[in-house]
Structure formats: C-alpha cells, structure tokens
Amino acid sequence: MDTAVLRERFPALRNSRGIYFDNAATSLVPDDVLGEVARYSREFSVNAGRGAYSLATKLTVEIDEARERIADFIGVEPCEIVFTANTTDAINKLALSLKYKPRKSIAVTHLEHHSNLLPWRLVSERNDIPLQLIRYTPQGIIDVNHAEKTLRRNCQLIAFTAASNVLGTVQPVKELTNLAHEKGVLVVVDAAQWAGHFAMNLKDWDCDFCAFSAHKMCGPTGTGILYVRKEVQKQLSPIFLGGGTVGDVTDEVMKLKDFPYCFEPGTLNIEGIFGFAAAVKFLSEVGMDDIEKRVSGLHRHLLGGLSEIEGVITYTPKDVDNAGITSFCIKGLTPHRTASIFDRKGKLMLRSGYHCAVPLVKSLGNGKGTVRASLAFYNTAEEVERFLEITDEIVKEL
Amino acid sequence: MKRLLVTGGKEVHFYSVNLCNYEDKGDYELFPTEELSLDIFAIGERLMTNGNGRISGEAAEFNLEGVDITVYKEGRLILEGVIPDTHEKAFELLERIIESG
C-alpha cells in the first residue's frame, strides 16, 4: 500500500499536527478502528450475554467473532485468549493467578519494562520465591548463555520481553522458549513492543503465556490480551470473580466457567474489543511483512543518520533486528529538555526519561534517562530526514 | 496538580505534571493555564551561579540546588531531578524561579 494512501486513513496524520515518533507508547488509530469503536455505541449500546433479546445475542456473537479474529492474527485458538485492559494488566493478572511451586525461582531479565518486572518481584516477595535476573549482551540481546545457567538453578518460570521498549532490540524468543521448556520452565513473553511491528505466531514461539496491548497496534486504549496456552490453563486460578465468571452458585459452591470466561469478570470493554478486532484486520490488510520492512528501513535510516551526528550518543545497537526504537541523548542536554526542544522546533513528538525501565536505563550508564524515537509503518523517510535536520540544528546551537 | 501563583502582579494557575521518577528524584513539567511573557534573562541572571547555564532567545537553562531547570519565556518549565520527589517541591522551585508572591 502506498504510504500517502495509507496515511490518509489516519485522522491524526491528515490533520498534520506534527511528526509523531512516540509510537512505542501509543500508536495512531485509523478511521477503520474509530468507526468500529463508534459502531458499538451506535448499533448496540447494550450488554452481551445472558440477555434473551436479539440485540444482546447478536452482540455476544460479535464479541466471539472479534476474539476469533484476534486469536487467528496471533495463531492461537480463541479459547486461549483473555481480554484485559492492557499488557500491564495482563501480566499482573497472570502473575497473581499462577499457582507457584515453593522455593523454585522466577527469572526475569535486565531488559524489562517495569510491567514485566514488578509483578514478578511482588510475587517473589509475597511467596518467598527467589527472583533471578538475567543479563543482556552489549548488543541489547538477552544473554542466552546466562539464561541457560539461570534456568538450570531450580527455576519455575521465565518472563522476558520480545522487543525492548528502550532499545528496540528483538529478542531470541524461540531459542529462550526452547531452552526453558527443555528444563520444564514456564515461559511468559511480553510482546507489547512486538505486536504491530512483526507477524505473531505464538504457536511457533511455543510460549506458555503472552501479553500485549491494542493501543500499540493501531487499536484503542484500554484493551489488551493475555494468551494462556491450553495445556497450562489449569495452572491458573482466577483472582477476580463476579458476573460472567461462574456457572452455578449456591451458598456452598461456585462452579467456575471454562477458560477464558472465568478470567473475564464483569462487563468487558466491548467498544475496545470492536476496535481491537478492526485494528487486527487493518494490520492484516496492510500486511505484516510490509509493515516489518517499512519500519526496519526507517529505523536503519534514523539510527544510521543519528550515529553520524557528532554530539549525539546513541544507545540502540546497530545491525540488530529492531522494533523501530532508538534511544539517544544529545551531549550537554538533559532528556526532557531535548524532547521539549524537538517539540518546539518541529512539532516532533518524542518520549524522554526512563521509559518505565529504570534498571535498564541506569545500566546504559546514563544518569538522567534517554530520549526515545519510536517509529511506525505510517512514518515516512521525509519525517526521519526532518528529525535528523533538527537534531543537527540542536547540536550546532549548543 | 494545580496551584494558583502570583507572577508579574497577576494570579495565574500553574499545572504540575510528573514526567518521570527514579532513585529519590522526580522530573516535572510545570505550565501556566495562560501564556506568560517571562523575562528569562532576568531569571537567568538572578539564578545562574558561576555562569552555570545558558540563555537562548526563548529559554533559560541552569541548575538550581542540583535540579536541571529549563524555563521557556511563555511560562513552561521543565525540572529534572527534583528532591524530594513531590509536586510540592516542584511548585516551591517554581515560586523561586518566577518570584511568585
């Protein structure tokens, strides 16, 4: 699809409010998704399930179809995905729902976003389970040798990111999953920065659990997915119950519904789910291979150009597969100051600070955080050029 | 968080937004509800010590009590490394910078 035609489908790009390079935080939303979100209110505005009127029944079917579409997009069965509010919500629900073996450790990596670090730390503290930290290499990749050693040490679960939210580096998911499964260790993948940039086939990854958000893949905010492989669903016990999660309830007994419904208490974010399914359809239309190629090309252009500007420190390693994220600093400027100058000079939207990954950013040897430029498939080479021009201007003015 | 301050003889509401937290520090952005016209040269002269900082056409940048401060003339401020990490401390610094009162 031609980029100009593609960009016409995004209201935020049609209105030309500036250059948006904060896609790792939230991606832009196309008309198709906005239309579906509005369609719920326009055509339904009722609740799903347990209503013996046709509109409620029709809505139930539409939610099932949305679940099927999203499941198909990631190569799993509909009964394996739980609707959540976002990735953070999904990982927390998972961490608090799992039945743990006493004294067997949990492993996470130094590359994690707080959302895939703190829930495990909480579990570790509450259950007196050791938490092990796996190093990353200078290339921003999880150190597989160190992971191997860590998994050998009486480990029960490993949680890691598929792509770093600070460096953008793509991780060896399948290799780590195989390694873990050889040792009988459960695998949790945080795919927040992967989804929307690369094709997803969770059966190919063979992970046990995976979490991601709609709002980083052209969907609306407030909706996410927790994938739980069918074979391990019995290892979870829901922590939130109520409407929709149970079958029979007596004074003595409650009979939980099957997965995933027992993990979806109360009314779901139905308009969000409509939008999520539309986002998946939209991405499929554009084509995930095409999306990957576009982002990869733009990323190389941006990182290559930035690396050539004297006075810029880049933290994102070159020549490593990347989800379109570049972390950098301009010598002599603090990160937030830098981002505010980009905003004023070119209406260029960048994120700055620690990116909810304080241990990782500190390990980069930077005491004040970084500036992060994150790309999406609807960005253009002209925007990258403008970004590089402004960077050059800022450096020269120092 | 919102706070009513007096600057240039008039009352102005300022918002404080927490940008980031790390160690015992916080980064904050403060901005007025209406555009101001701060004398950033006067602010710079008053608060820069030993030439610590710089003033360009639209912003003064300096360090005050270990906090990296950027003041834009329309009243937007960025404070990086505020200790203690509270909106209260950010407003306290703001008052000193714009000489509220």
GROMACS .gro file of N, CA and C in nm, chain B residues 40-41 43-55 59-64:
model
   63
  438ILE      N    1   1.322   3.590   3.081
  438ILE     CA    2   1.413   3.478   3.110
  438ILE      C    3   1.556   3.526   3.132
  439PHE      N    4   1.590   3.643   3.078
  439PHE     CA    5   1.726   3.696   3.102
  439PHE      C    6   1.739   3.736   3.249
  441ILE      N    7   1.560   3.616   3.496
  441ILE     CA    8   1.557   3.492   3.575
  441ILE      C    9   1.695   3.427   3.573
  442GLY      N   10   1.753   3.422   3.455
  442GLY     CA   11   1.886   3.362   3.440
  442GLY      C   12   1.990   3.436   3.521
  443GLU      N   13   1.988   3.568   3.512
  443GLU     CA   14   2.085   3.650   3.585
  443GLU      C   15   2.074   3.628   3.735
  444ARG      N   16   1.951   3.617   3.781
  444ARG     CA   17   1.926   3.602   3.924
  444ARG      C   18   1.966   3.464   3.976
  445LEU      N   19   1.942   3.362   3.894
  445LEU     CA   20   1.957   3.226   3.948
  445LEU      C   21   2.079   3.149   3.898
  446MET      N   22   2.140   3.194   3.790
  446MET     CA   23   2.259   3.122   3.743
  446MET      C   24   2.377   3.162   3.830
  447THR      N   25   2.446   3.063   3.877
  447THR     CA   26   2.563   3.094   3.959
  447THR      C   27   2.688   3.047   3.885
  448ASN      N   28   2.792   3.126   3.892
  448ASN     CA   29   2.920   3.093   3.829
  448ASN      C   30   2.903   3.055   3.681
  449GLY      N   31   2.818   3.128   3.614
  449GLY     CA   32   2.797   3.100   3.471
  449GLY      C   33   2.742   2.962   3.445
  450ASN      N   34   2.680   2.904   3.546
  450ASN     CA   35   2.625   2.770   3.534
  450ASN      C   36   2.492   2.775   3.458
  451GLY      N   37   2.497   2.758   3.328
  451GLY     CA   38   2.375   2.758   3.248
  451GLY      C   39   2.389   2.841   3.123
  452ARG      N   40   2.278   2.859   3.052
  452ARG     CA   41   2.282   2.943   2.932
  452ARG      C   42   2.143   2.997   2.904
  453ILE      N   43   2.143   3.109   2.833
  453ILE     CA   44   2.015   3.169   2.795
  453ILE      C   45   2.015   3.185   2.644
  457ALA      N   46   1.469   3.039   2.591
  457ALA     CA   47   1.476   2.959   2.714
  457ALA      C   48   1.598   2.992   2.798
  458ALA      N   49   1.581   2.977   2.929
  458ALA     CA   50   1.695   2.984   3.021
  458ALA      C   51   1.715   2.844   3.075
  459GLU      N   52   1.840   2.800   3.075
  459GLU     CA   53   1.871   2.664   3.124
  459GLU      C   54   1.979   2.677   3.230
  460PHE      N   55   1.952   2.624   3.347
  460PHE     CA   56   2.051   2.632   3.454
  460PHE      C   57   2.023   2.525   3.558
  461ASN      N   58   2.114   2.515   3.654
  461ASN     CA   59   2.098   2.417   3.761
  461ASN      C   60   2.077   2.491   3.892
  462LEU      N   61   1.974   2.452   3.962
  462LEU     CA   62   1.942   2.515   4.089
  462LEU      C   63   1.924   2.405   4.193
   0.00000   0.00000   0.00000
